[in-house]
Short mmCIF file of C-alpha atoms in Angstrom, two decimals:
data_model
loop_
_atom_site.label_atom_id
_atom_site.label_comp_id
_atom_site.label_asym_id
_atom_site.label_seq_id
_atom_site.Cartn_x
_atom_site.Cartn_y
_atom_site.Cartn_z
CA MET C 149 94.27 -7.62 23.31
CA SER C 150 95.04 -11.00 21.82
CA ASP C 151 92.05 -12.63 20.12
CA ASP C 152 93.84 -15.92 19.48
CA LEU C 153 93.39 -16.92 23.13
CA VAL C 154 89.58 -16.61 23.14
CA SER C 155 88.05 -16.87 19.69
CA ASP C 156 84.64 -15.44 18.85
CA GLU C 157 83.28 -19.00 18.50
CA LEU C 158 84.35 -19.91 22.02
CA TRP C 159 83.10 -16.67 23.53
CA GLU C 160 79.68 -16.93 21.86
CA ARG C 161 79.15 -20.32 23.49
CA ILE C 162 80.45 -19.52 26.95
CA ALA C 163 79.01 -16.01 27.45
CA PRO C 164 75.38 -17.18 28.02
CA LEU C 165 76.58 -19.69 30.64
CA LEU C 166 78.40 -17.22 32.88
CA PRO C 167 76.69 -16.31 36.17
CA PRO C 168 75.44 -12.73 36.53
CA ARG C 169 77.65 -10.32 38.41
CA PRO C 170 76.55 -9.17 41.86
CA PRO C 171 75.09 -5.64 41.92
CA ARG C 172 77.53 -2.87 42.70
CA ARG C 173 77.17 -0.83 45.85
CA HIS C 174 75.61 2.61 45.42
CA ARG C 175 78.05 4.18 47.86
CA TYR C 176 81.76 3.48 47.48
CA PRO C 177 81.28 1.19 44.48
CA GLY C 178 85.01 0.77 43.94
CA ARG C 179 86.69 0.03 40.63
CA LEU C 180 84.80 -1.41 37.71
CA PRO C 181 85.16 -5.22 37.50
CA ALA C 182 87.35 -6.62 34.77
CA ASP C 183 85.69 -7.76 31.57
CA ASP C 184 84.65 -11.42 31.56
CA ARG C 185 86.26 -12.08 28.18
CA ALA C 186 89.53 -10.62 29.44
CA ALA C 187 89.36 -12.89 32.49
CA LEU C 188 88.79 -15.87 30.21
CA ARG C 189 91.85 -14.83 28.21
CA GLY C 190 93.87 -14.97 31.41
CA ILE C 191 92.58 -18.45 32.23
CA VAL C 192 93.32 -19.77 28.74
CA TYR C 193 96.77 -18.13 28.83
CA VAL C 194 97.67 -20.02 32.01
CA LEU C 195 96.18 -23.21 30.58
CA ARG C 196 98.32 -22.97 27.44
CA LYS C 197 101.56 -21.42 28.72
CA ASN C 198 101.68 -22.79 32.30
CA VAL C 199 102.80 -19.58 33.95
CA SER C 200 101.99 -18.70 37.53
CA TRP C 201 98.88 -16.61 37.99
CA ARG C 202 100.86 -13.57 39.14
CA ASP C 203 102.90 -13.67 35.91
CA VAL C 204 99.92 -13.37 33.55
CA PRO C 205 100.68 -10.39 31.26
CA ALA C 206 97.86 -7.89 31.77
CA GLU C 207 98.82 -6.03 28.60
CA ARG C 208 98.00 -9.14 26.55
CA THR C 209 94.99 -10.53 28.39
CA GLY C 210 93.37 -7.35 29.70
CA CYS C 211 93.29 -8.30 33.38
CA SER C 212 95.60 -9.45 36.16
CA GLY C 213 96.30 -13.09 36.91
CA VAL C 214 94.69 -12.81 40.34
CA THR C 215 91.44 -11.65 38.73
CA ALA C 216 91.61 -14.51 36.24
CA TRP C 217 92.07 -17.02 39.09
CA ARG C 218 89.10 -15.59 40.97
CA ARG C 219 86.88 -15.90 37.90
CA LEU C 220 88.12 -19.49 37.43
CA ARG C 221 87.09 -20.19 41.02
CA ASP C 222 83.69 -18.51 40.67
CA TRP C 223 82.87 -20.09 37.30
CA THR C 224 83.98 -23.52 38.49
CA GLU C 225 81.72 -23.29 41.52
CA ALA C 226 78.88 -22.15 39.21
CA GLY C 227 79.31 -25.23 37.00
CA VAL C 228 80.18 -23.34 33.82
CA TRP C 229 82.75 -25.77 32.40
CA PRO C 230 80.67 -28.98 32.31
CA ARG C 231 77.76 -27.06 30.76
CA LEU C 232 80.06 -25.63 28.09
CA HIS C 233 81.32 -29.13 27.30
CA GLU C 234 77.74 -30.41 27.08
CA VAL C 235 76.76 -27.63 24.65
CA LEU C 236 79.67 -28.46 22.34
CA LEU C 237 78.97 -32.19 22.46
CA ALA C 238 75.36 -31.51 21.44
CA GLU C 239 76.58 -29.47 18.48
CA LEU C 240 78.92 -32.29 17.45
CA ARG C 241 76.09 -34.82 17.62
CA LYS C 242 73.78 -32.57 15.62
CA ALA C 243 76.47 -32.27 12.94
CA GLY C 244 76.89 -36.06 12.81
CA LEU C 245 80.44 -35.87 14.20
CA LEU C 246 79.89 -37.90 17.36
CA ASP C 247 80.08 -41.70 17.27
CA MET C 248 79.32 -43.28 20.66
CA ASP C 249 78.86 -46.82 19.39
CA ASP C 250 82.54 -47.53 20.13
CA CYS C 251 84.19 -45.62 22.98
CA ALA C 252 87.54 -45.97 24.74
CA ILE C 253 88.66 -45.27 28.29
CA ASP C 254 92.06 -44.79 29.92
CA GLY C 255 93.76 -42.97 32.78
CA SER C 256 96.76 -40.68 33.10
CA HIS C 257 98.91 -40.14 36.19
CA ILE C 258 100.82 -36.88 36.58
CA ARG C 259 102.91 -35.26 39.30
CA ALA C 260 101.16 -33.14 41.93
CA LEU C 261 103.62 -30.58 43.25
CA LYS C 262 101.35 -29.10 45.93
CA ARG C 263 99.48 -32.25 46.96
CA GLY C 264 95.84 -31.50 47.77
CA ALA C 265 92.68 -33.57 47.44
CA HIS C 266 92.73 -36.66 45.23
CA THR C 267 96.50 -37.03 45.24
CA GLY C 268 98.63 -39.98 46.31
CA PRO C 269 101.96 -41.74 45.77
CA SER C 270 103.04 -41.98 42.15
CA PRO C 271 103.14 -45.56 40.79
CA VAL C 272 106.58 -44.90 39.27
CA ASP C 273 108.06 -43.00 42.25
CA ARG C 274 106.33 -43.65 45.57
CA ALA C 275 108.19 -40.77 47.23
CA ARG C 276 106.52 -38.19 44.99
CA PRO C 277 102.81 -37.37 45.10
CA GLY C 278 100.74 -37.63 41.97
CA SER C 279 97.21 -37.25 40.70
CA LYS C 280 95.28 -39.48 38.30
CA TYR C 281 92.35 -38.66 36.07
CA HIS C 282 90.32 -40.79 33.71
CA LEU C 283 89.10 -39.96 30.22
CA ILE C 284 86.46 -41.49 27.94
CA VAL C 285 86.33 -40.65 24.22
CA ASP C 286 84.21 -41.61 21.23
CA ARG C 287 85.44 -43.46 18.15
CA HIS C 288 87.10 -40.30 16.78
CA GLY C 289 88.82 -39.33 20.04
CA THR C 290 86.35 -36.62 21.01
CA PRO C 291 86.45 -36.30 24.82
CA LEU C 292 83.06 -37.21 26.31
CA ALA C 293 83.96 -36.90 29.99
CA VAL C 294 87.01 -36.39 32.17
CA THR C 295 86.92 -36.77 35.91
CA GLN C 296 88.82 -37.19 39.14
CA LEU C 297 85.86 -37.16 41.49
CA THR C 298 82.96 -39.22 40.15
CA PRO C 299 82.52 -42.48 38.21
CA LEU C 300 83.37 -41.78 34.62
CA LEU C 301 80.22 -43.21 33.01
CA ASP C 302 78.06 -41.05 35.25
CA ALA C 303 80.07 -38.01 34.19
CA ILE C 304 79.00 -38.30 30.53
CA PRO C 305 76.31 -35.64 30.03
CA ARG C 306 73.02 -36.33 28.30
CA ILE C 307 74.00 -35.22 24.82
CA ARG C 308 71.20 -33.65 22.81
CA GLY C 309 71.41 -32.29 19.28
CA LEU C 310 69.09 -34.77 17.54
CA VAL C 311 65.39 -35.53 17.80
CA GLY C 312 64.65 -38.18 20.41
CA ARG C 313 66.18 -39.16 23.71
CA PRO C 314 69.58 -37.67 24.63
CA ARG C 315 72.52 -40.06 24.25
CA HIS C 316 74.69 -40.70 27.32
CA ARG C 317 75.70 -44.36 27.14
CA PRO C 318 78.40 -45.87 24.88
CA GLY C 319 77.50 -48.91 22.78
CA ARG C 320 80.85 -50.62 23.40
CA LEU C 321 83.65 -49.54 25.73
CA PHE C 322 87.29 -50.45 25.02
CA ALA C 323 89.84 -50.45 27.85
CA ASP C 324 93.29 -51.86 28.62
CA ARG C 325 94.30 -54.42 31.26
CA GLY C 326 94.18 -51.86 34.03
CA TYR C 327 90.38 -52.18 33.98
CA ASP C 328 90.34 -55.99 33.91
CA TYR C 329 87.93 -56.58 36.79
CA ASP C 330 84.67 -58.51 36.71
CA LYS C 331 82.91 -55.78 38.71
CA TYR C 332 83.58 -53.33 35.88
CA ARG C 333 82.18 -55.74 33.32
CA ARG C 334 79.03 -56.29 35.41
CA LEU C 335 78.63 -52.53 35.84
CA LEU C 336 78.90 -51.90 32.10
CA ARG C 337 76.47 -54.68 31.14
CA ALA C 338 73.95 -53.42 33.70
CA ARG C 339 74.01 -50.07 31.93
CA GLY C 340 73.59 -51.51 28.45
CA THR C 341 77.24 -51.12 27.39
CA THR C 342 79.23 -54.03 25.99
CA PRO C 343 82.66 -54.25 27.72
CA LYS C 344 85.71 -54.79 25.51
CA ILE C 345 88.45 -54.99 28.14
CA ALA C 346 91.82 -56.65 27.58
CA ARG C 347 92.53 -59.50 30.00
CA ARG C 348 95.63 -59.96 32.12
CA GLY C 349 97.85 -62.93 31.37
CA VAL C 350 96.68 -63.13 27.76
CA PRO C 351 99.28 -62.51 25.02
CA HIS C 352 99.04 -59.24 23.16
CA GLY C 353 97.31 -59.20 19.80
CA SER C 354 93.65 -59.11 20.78
CA GLY C 355 93.05 -56.29 18.29
CA LEU C 356 91.49 -53.96 20.87
CA GLY C 357 94.28 -51.45 20.31
CA LYS C 358 92.94 -50.71 16.81
CA THR C 359 90.02 -48.95 18.47
CA ARG C 360 91.55 -47.89 21.79
CA TRP C 361 94.47 -45.88 20.38
CA VAL C 362 92.30 -42.77 19.97
CA VAL C 363 92.20 -42.19 23.73
CA GLU C 364 96.01 -42.07 23.80
CA ARG C 365 95.92 -39.42 21.06
CA THR C 366 93.41 -37.39 23.06
CA PHE C 367 95.73 -37.48 26.08
CA ALA C 368 98.42 -36.07 23.78
CA TRP C 369 96.00 -33.30 22.77
CA LEU C 370 95.27 -32.50 26.41
CA HIS C 371 98.96 -32.37 27.28
CA GLN C 372 99.48 -29.75 24.59
CA PHE C 373 97.94 -27.50 27.24
CA LYS C 374 101.07 -27.19 29.34
CA ARG C 375 99.20 -26.53 32.58
CA LEU C 376 97.79 -30.07 32.49
CA ARG C 377 101.17 -31.85 32.38
CA ILE C 378 101.76 -31.27 36.11
CA ARG C 379 99.13 -30.57 38.75
CA TYR C 380 99.77 -27.25 40.48
CA GLU C 381 96.27 -26.68 41.88
CA ILE C 382 95.61 -27.69 45.47
CA ARG C 383 91.85 -27.63 44.91
CA ALA C 384 90.69 -30.65 42.93
CA ASP C 385 87.66 -28.82 41.53
CA LEU C 386 89.83 -26.14 39.92
CA ARG C 387 92.01 -28.81 38.37
CA LEU C 388 88.93 -30.56 37.01
CA GLY C 389 87.62 -27.23 35.69
CA LEU C 390 90.80 -26.69 33.68
CA LEU C 391 90.54 -30.23 32.29
CA GLN C 392 86.92 -29.64 31.24
CA LEU C 393 87.83 -26.32 29.60
CA ALA C 394 90.60 -28.05 27.62
CA CYS C 395 88.13 -30.77 26.51
CA SER C 396 85.72 -28.06 25.36
CA ILE C 397 88.44 -26.39 23.29
CA ILE C 398 89.24 -29.75 21.67
CA CYS C 399 85.55 -30.22 20.81
CA LEU C 400 85.42 -26.73 19.30
CA ARG C 401 88.46 -27.53 17.15
CA ARG C 402 86.68 -30.60 15.83
CA LEU C 403 83.67 -28.48 14.90
CA ARG C 404 85.92 -26.02 13.07
CA THR C 405 87.78 -28.62 11.03
CA SER C 406 84.56 -30.32 9.92
CA PHE C 407 83.23 -27.38 7.91
#
């Protein structure tokens, strides 16, 4: 089996979060269930290579693609991915690698081949459906939250790792002209965050891009996972689960490169 798909560091963090398996029947128990780590290999393989679930090579991952999809469904419904992301963010904060004083936000619109929930006409081609998701990162580009379903600020977990109250609010939030609405500024100020949003009709050169460029780099990191370049999932929660898993892998990479 290939260990480069699921490293020991990733497995040690995700294994305690997995839901327990249902008890097997005493009579006619059937085949033994596939190993959880093998199922995770199948999920990561699809996330990286963007193959259909039926084309997942069992000889490399250790389980069939259908089994991997079922575990993705079960673990998504159990809330495994946001908890994994929260654990890694806490480790980053404990190591002093998380800087939430200056954060940046942006959105990305991709094609949605099978439609589904939270899809609509593409802004560049109204005849083709698309799906948009929003991302918020810290000063270094570490993904704090990604969402299609809930307000983005509410999606930031309460990040522990240091003594005192958990951190879940940015100090300042940088955004482009797409977020230039007074209601957004009022919402941010009410939550103790200083809005730094570019205004429409104002010439370029405000200097906000010097801080906001990190979110564009993080989108590039996410799109290195080929499955995220186009939305194939009909279920929005499965799509969000894959996004959260990719964010967790990015956080784990940052932990690795810091030591």
